[in-house]
XYZ file of C-alpha atoms in Angstrom:
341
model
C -35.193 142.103 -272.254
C -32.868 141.893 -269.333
C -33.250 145.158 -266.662
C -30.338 147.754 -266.539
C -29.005 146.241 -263.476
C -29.141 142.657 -264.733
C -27.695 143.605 -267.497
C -24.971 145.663 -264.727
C -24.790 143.035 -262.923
C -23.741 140.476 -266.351
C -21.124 143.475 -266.912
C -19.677 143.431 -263.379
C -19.700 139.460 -263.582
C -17.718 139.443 -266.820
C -14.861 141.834 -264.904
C -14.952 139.683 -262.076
C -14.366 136.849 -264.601
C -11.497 138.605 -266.673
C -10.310 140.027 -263.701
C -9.899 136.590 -261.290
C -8.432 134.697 -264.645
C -5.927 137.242 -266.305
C -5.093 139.688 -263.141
C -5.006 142.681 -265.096
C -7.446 145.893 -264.896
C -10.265 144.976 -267.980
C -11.382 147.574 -269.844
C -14.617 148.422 -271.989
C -13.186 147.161 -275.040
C -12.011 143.815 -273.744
C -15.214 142.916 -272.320
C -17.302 143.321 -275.696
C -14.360 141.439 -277.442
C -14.561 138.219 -274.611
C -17.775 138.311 -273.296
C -21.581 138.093 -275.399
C -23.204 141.358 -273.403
C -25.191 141.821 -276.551
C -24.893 145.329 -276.407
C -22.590 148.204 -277.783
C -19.191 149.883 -275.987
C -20.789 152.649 -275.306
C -23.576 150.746 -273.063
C -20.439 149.019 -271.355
C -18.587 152.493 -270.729
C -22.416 153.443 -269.637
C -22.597 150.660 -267.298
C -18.874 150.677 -265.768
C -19.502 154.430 -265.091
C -22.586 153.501 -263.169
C -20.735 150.115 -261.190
C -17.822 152.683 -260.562
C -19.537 155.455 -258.936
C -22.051 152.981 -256.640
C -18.736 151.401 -255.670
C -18.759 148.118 -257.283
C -15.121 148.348 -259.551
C -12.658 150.936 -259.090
C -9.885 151.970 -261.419
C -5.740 151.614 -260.319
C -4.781 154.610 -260.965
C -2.169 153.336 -263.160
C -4.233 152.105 -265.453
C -7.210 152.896 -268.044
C -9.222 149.612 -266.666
C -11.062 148.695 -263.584
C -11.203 145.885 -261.001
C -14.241 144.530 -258.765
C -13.827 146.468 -255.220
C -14.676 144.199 -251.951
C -18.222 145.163 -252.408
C -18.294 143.838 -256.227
C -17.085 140.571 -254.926
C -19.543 140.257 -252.737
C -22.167 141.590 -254.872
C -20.602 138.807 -257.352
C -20.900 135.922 -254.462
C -24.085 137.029 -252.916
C -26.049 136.017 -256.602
C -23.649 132.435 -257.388
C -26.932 131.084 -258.344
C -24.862 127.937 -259.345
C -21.778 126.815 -258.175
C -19.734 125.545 -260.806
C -20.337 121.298 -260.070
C -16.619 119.346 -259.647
C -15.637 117.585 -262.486
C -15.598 113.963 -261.923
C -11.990 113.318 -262.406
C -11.952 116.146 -259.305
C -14.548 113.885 -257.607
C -12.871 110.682 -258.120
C -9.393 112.640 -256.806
C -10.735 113.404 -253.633
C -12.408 109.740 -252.974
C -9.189 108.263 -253.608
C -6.945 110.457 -251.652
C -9.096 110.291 -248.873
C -9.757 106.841 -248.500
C -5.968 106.115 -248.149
C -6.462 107.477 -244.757
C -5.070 105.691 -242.021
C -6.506 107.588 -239.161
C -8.069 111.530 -238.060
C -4.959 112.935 -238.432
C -3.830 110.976 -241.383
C -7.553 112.002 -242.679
C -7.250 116.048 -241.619
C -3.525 116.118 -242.924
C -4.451 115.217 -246.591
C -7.715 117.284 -246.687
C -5.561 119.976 -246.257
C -3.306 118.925 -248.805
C -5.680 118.075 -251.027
C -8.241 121.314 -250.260
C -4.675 123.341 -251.116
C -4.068 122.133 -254.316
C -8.142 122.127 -255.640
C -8.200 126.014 -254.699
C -3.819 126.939 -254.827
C -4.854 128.856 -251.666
C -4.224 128.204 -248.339
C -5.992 125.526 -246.347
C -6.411 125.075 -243.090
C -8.926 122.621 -240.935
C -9.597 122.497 -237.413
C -9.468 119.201 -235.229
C -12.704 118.107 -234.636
C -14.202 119.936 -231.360
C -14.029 117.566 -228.160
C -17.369 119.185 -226.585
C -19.865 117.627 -229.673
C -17.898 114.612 -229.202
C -18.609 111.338 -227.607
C -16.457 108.782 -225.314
C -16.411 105.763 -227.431
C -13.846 103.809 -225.315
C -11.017 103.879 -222.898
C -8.499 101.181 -223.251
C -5.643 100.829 -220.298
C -2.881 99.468 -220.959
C -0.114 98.264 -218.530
C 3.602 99.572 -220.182
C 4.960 98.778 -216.494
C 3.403 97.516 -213.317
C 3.463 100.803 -212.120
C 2.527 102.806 -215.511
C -0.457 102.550 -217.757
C -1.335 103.977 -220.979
C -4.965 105.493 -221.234
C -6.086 105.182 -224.593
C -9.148 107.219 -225.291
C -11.249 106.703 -228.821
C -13.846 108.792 -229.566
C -17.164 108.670 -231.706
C -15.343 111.050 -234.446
C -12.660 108.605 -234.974
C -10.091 110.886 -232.616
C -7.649 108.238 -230.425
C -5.643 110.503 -228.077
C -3.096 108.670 -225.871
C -1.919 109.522 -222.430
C 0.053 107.895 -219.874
C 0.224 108.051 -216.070
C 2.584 106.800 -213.740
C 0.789 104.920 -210.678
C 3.147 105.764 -207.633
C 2.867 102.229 -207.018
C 2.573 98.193 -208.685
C -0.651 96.984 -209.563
C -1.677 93.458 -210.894
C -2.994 93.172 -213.823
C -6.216 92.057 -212.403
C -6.666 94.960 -210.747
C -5.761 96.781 -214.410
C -8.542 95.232 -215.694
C -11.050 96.630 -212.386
C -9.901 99.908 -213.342
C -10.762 99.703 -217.138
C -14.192 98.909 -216.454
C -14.921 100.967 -214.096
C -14.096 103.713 -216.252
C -15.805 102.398 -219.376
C -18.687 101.406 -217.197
C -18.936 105.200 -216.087
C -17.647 106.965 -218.839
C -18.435 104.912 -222.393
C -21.280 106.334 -224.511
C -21.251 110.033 -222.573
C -20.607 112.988 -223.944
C -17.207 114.502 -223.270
C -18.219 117.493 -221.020
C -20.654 115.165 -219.441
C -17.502 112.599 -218.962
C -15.363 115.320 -217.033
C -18.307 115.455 -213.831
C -18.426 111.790 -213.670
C -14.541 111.275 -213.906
C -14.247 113.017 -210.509
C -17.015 110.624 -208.881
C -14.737 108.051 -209.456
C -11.910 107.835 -206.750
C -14.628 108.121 -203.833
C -16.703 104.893 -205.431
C -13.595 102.743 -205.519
C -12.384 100.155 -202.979
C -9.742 101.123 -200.891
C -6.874 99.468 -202.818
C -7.812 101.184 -206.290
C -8.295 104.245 -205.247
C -4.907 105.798 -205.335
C -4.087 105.046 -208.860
C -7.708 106.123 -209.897
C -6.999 109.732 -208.528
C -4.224 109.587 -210.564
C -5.856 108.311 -213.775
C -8.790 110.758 -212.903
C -7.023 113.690 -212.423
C -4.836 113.091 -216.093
C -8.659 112.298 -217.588
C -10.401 115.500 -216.385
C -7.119 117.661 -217.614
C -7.655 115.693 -220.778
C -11.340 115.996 -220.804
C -11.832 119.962 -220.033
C -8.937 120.902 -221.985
C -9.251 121.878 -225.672
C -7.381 120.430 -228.526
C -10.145 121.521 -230.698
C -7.815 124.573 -230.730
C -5.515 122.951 -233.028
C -5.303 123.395 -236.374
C -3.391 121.937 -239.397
C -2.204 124.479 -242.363
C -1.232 123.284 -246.128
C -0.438 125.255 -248.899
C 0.735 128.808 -247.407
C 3.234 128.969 -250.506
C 0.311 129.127 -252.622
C -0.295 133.158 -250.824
C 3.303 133.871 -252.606
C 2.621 132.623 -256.268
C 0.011 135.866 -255.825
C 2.327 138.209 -254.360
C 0.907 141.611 -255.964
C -2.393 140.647 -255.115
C -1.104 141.810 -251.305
C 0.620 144.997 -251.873
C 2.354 145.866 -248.278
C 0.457 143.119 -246.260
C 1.817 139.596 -247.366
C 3.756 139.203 -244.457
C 0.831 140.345 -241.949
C -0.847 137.226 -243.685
C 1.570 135.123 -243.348
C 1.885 136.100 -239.540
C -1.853 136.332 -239.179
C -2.135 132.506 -240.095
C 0.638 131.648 -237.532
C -1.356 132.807 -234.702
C -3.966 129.983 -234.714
C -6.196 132.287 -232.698
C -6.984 134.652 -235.922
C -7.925 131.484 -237.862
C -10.081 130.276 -235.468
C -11.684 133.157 -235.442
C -12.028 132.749 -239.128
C -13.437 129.214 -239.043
C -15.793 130.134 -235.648
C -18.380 131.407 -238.302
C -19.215 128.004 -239.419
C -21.998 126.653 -237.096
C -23.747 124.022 -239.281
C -22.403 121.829 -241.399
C -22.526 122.589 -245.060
C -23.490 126.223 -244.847
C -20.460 127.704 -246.750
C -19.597 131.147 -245.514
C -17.562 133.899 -247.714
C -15.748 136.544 -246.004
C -14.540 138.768 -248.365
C -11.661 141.615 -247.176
C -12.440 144.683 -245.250
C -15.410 141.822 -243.776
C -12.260 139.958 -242.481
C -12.326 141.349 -238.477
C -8.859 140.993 -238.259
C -6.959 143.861 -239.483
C -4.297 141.468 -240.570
C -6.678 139.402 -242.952
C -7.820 142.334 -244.987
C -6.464 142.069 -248.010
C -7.623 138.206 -248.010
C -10.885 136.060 -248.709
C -11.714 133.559 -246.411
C -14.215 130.720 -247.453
C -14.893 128.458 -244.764
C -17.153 125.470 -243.969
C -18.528 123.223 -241.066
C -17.851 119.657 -241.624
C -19.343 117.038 -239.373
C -22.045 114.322 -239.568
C -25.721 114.765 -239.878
C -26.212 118.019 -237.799
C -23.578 117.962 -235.806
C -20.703 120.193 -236.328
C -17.240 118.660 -235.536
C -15.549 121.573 -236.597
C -14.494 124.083 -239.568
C -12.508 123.882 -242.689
C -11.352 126.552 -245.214
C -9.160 128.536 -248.008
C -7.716 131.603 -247.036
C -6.148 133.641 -250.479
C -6.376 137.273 -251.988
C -9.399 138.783 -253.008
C -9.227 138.013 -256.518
C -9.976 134.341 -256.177
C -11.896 131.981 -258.209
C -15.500 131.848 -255.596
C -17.512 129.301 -257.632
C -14.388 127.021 -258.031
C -13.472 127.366 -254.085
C -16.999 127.062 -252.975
C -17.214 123.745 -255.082
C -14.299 122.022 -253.990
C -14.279 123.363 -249.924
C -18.320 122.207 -249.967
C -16.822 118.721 -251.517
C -13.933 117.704 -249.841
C -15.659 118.863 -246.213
C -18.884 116.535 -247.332
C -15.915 113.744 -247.629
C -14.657 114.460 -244.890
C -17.953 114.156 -242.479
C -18.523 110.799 -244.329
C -15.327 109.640 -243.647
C -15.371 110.578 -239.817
C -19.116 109.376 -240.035
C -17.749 105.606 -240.593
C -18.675 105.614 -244.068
């Protein structure tokens, strides 16, 4: 015989359930019609009372039902025993979309696409953080005798491109001193490890290299220290408008809130391993701004390094198992992916 709060708790679940699928306020009735509580109307009316006054569902004050409060969502989340497994049709979506993928952006562009229509929230993913990251290679390449290209491929699959202009011809012999003395000091090290050994450089060099390698250098430490982790990419933010009354007063603080990429940063900062999904639910949103929103976010990276986050923003009254599932999936994919495999 199930306990009176398990057997609140099955009531509060079944609201949450009615609630999230039919977006109106579920009352007593309802519940014993949809849902197998295995006990009378009166119990229910018992138990809603109960939920009600410890602040788990509240009622509009329009209407004679109720609807989970921020702390019955969380109550809700906080005991997902299970989350609901993708279908494999989902699973076989998101392996196909994905391995289309020509390159990290290419890779981080349809996640979001595809992370936006699994959930019809918003997605949003951030660029995998330079500082975990490792120099793979650095390619130079002459476009003129007195301009190179700096090519610069790292261990998560990022290639970031920059060029510099030399002051001055070189041959391409030379060219080729250059690119091995910088893969010879840099390949293999960690970025913020890279940035110290970058300025080394220019004193080491022979006399005839060592103008363009201040040059190069002082492009490569700019590139190096600076943080494009800070960059974000955003699908989906039409899906926040399909749900309109779900944000009375505050859609367009949303909307603004998700512009400023510092906000969702801040969102995605509480990912630290990857794997570990975390579920901020309203009021437990910092931002004043993201109040009226849930934010389920993710660290996606390889092994146990975090590259960086991933995550649906959308109103309160979301599906959790089904966003869990599919945010936990598509980040796993995406780790592999940047992985190699």
């Amino acid at each position: 015989m199930p306990s009176s709060e398990e057997r609140r708790f099955e009531v509060l679940r079944a609201i949450v359930a009615d609630y999230v699928s039919t977006h109106e306020p579920v009352g007593s009735k309802a519940l014993v019609d949809r849902h197998s509580l295995g006990v009378s109307s009166a119990t229910v009316r018992n138990d809603m009372a109960v939920l009600e006054e410890e602040g788990y569902i509240t009622q509009p004050h329009t209407s004679a039902g109720r609807i989970p409060t921020d702390k019955g969502y969380r109550l809700f989340v906080d005991k997902l025993s299970e989350v609901k497994p993708l279908s494999a049709a989902e699973r076989r979506a998101i392996t196909s979309f994905l391995d289309g993928a020509l390159d990290l952006d290419d890779v981080l562009r349809r996640s979001v696409r595809l992370l936006a229509q699994l959930t019809r929230q918003v997605a949003v993913i951030q660029y995998p953080t330079m500082s975990n990251s490792t120099l793979r290679h650095l390619e130079v390449v002459p476009l003129t005798p007195a301009r190179l290209m700096l090519v610069i491929i790292t261990d998560a699959g990022r290639v970031d491109q920059r060029t510099v202009d030399l002051g001055d011809v070189m041959t391409e012999e030379n060219v080729a001193r250059i690119r091995d003395m910088l893969n010879a000091a840099l390949a293999g090290r960690r970025l913020t490890d890279a940035a110290s050994r970058v300025t080394e450089l220019p004193d080491q060099a022979p006399g005839e290299l060592r103008d363009a390698l201040v040059r190069i250098c002082t492009m490569l430490v700019e590139h190096l220290v600076e943080h494009p982790e800070e960059r974000l990419v955003l699908g989906g933010t039409a899906n926040l408008t399909r749900s309109v009354a779900d944000f009375p007063g505050s859609l367009r603080q949303v909307l603004e809130a998700l512009e400023e990429q510092v906000v969702v940063l801040k969102l995605l900062a509480a990912a630290r391993n990857p794997g570990a999904v975390t579920v901020r639910i309203g009021e437990e949103n910092e931002d004043e701004q993201m109040r009226s929103t849930s934010v389920v976010s993710i660290g996606y990276g390889r092994n146990d390094m975090l590259l960086g986050g991933m995550g649906v923003v959308g109103p309160t009254r979301m599906d959790y198992p089904g966003t869990i599932a599919a945010v936990r999936a598509v980040a796993n994919y995406v780790g592999q992916i940047l992985a190699g495999g």
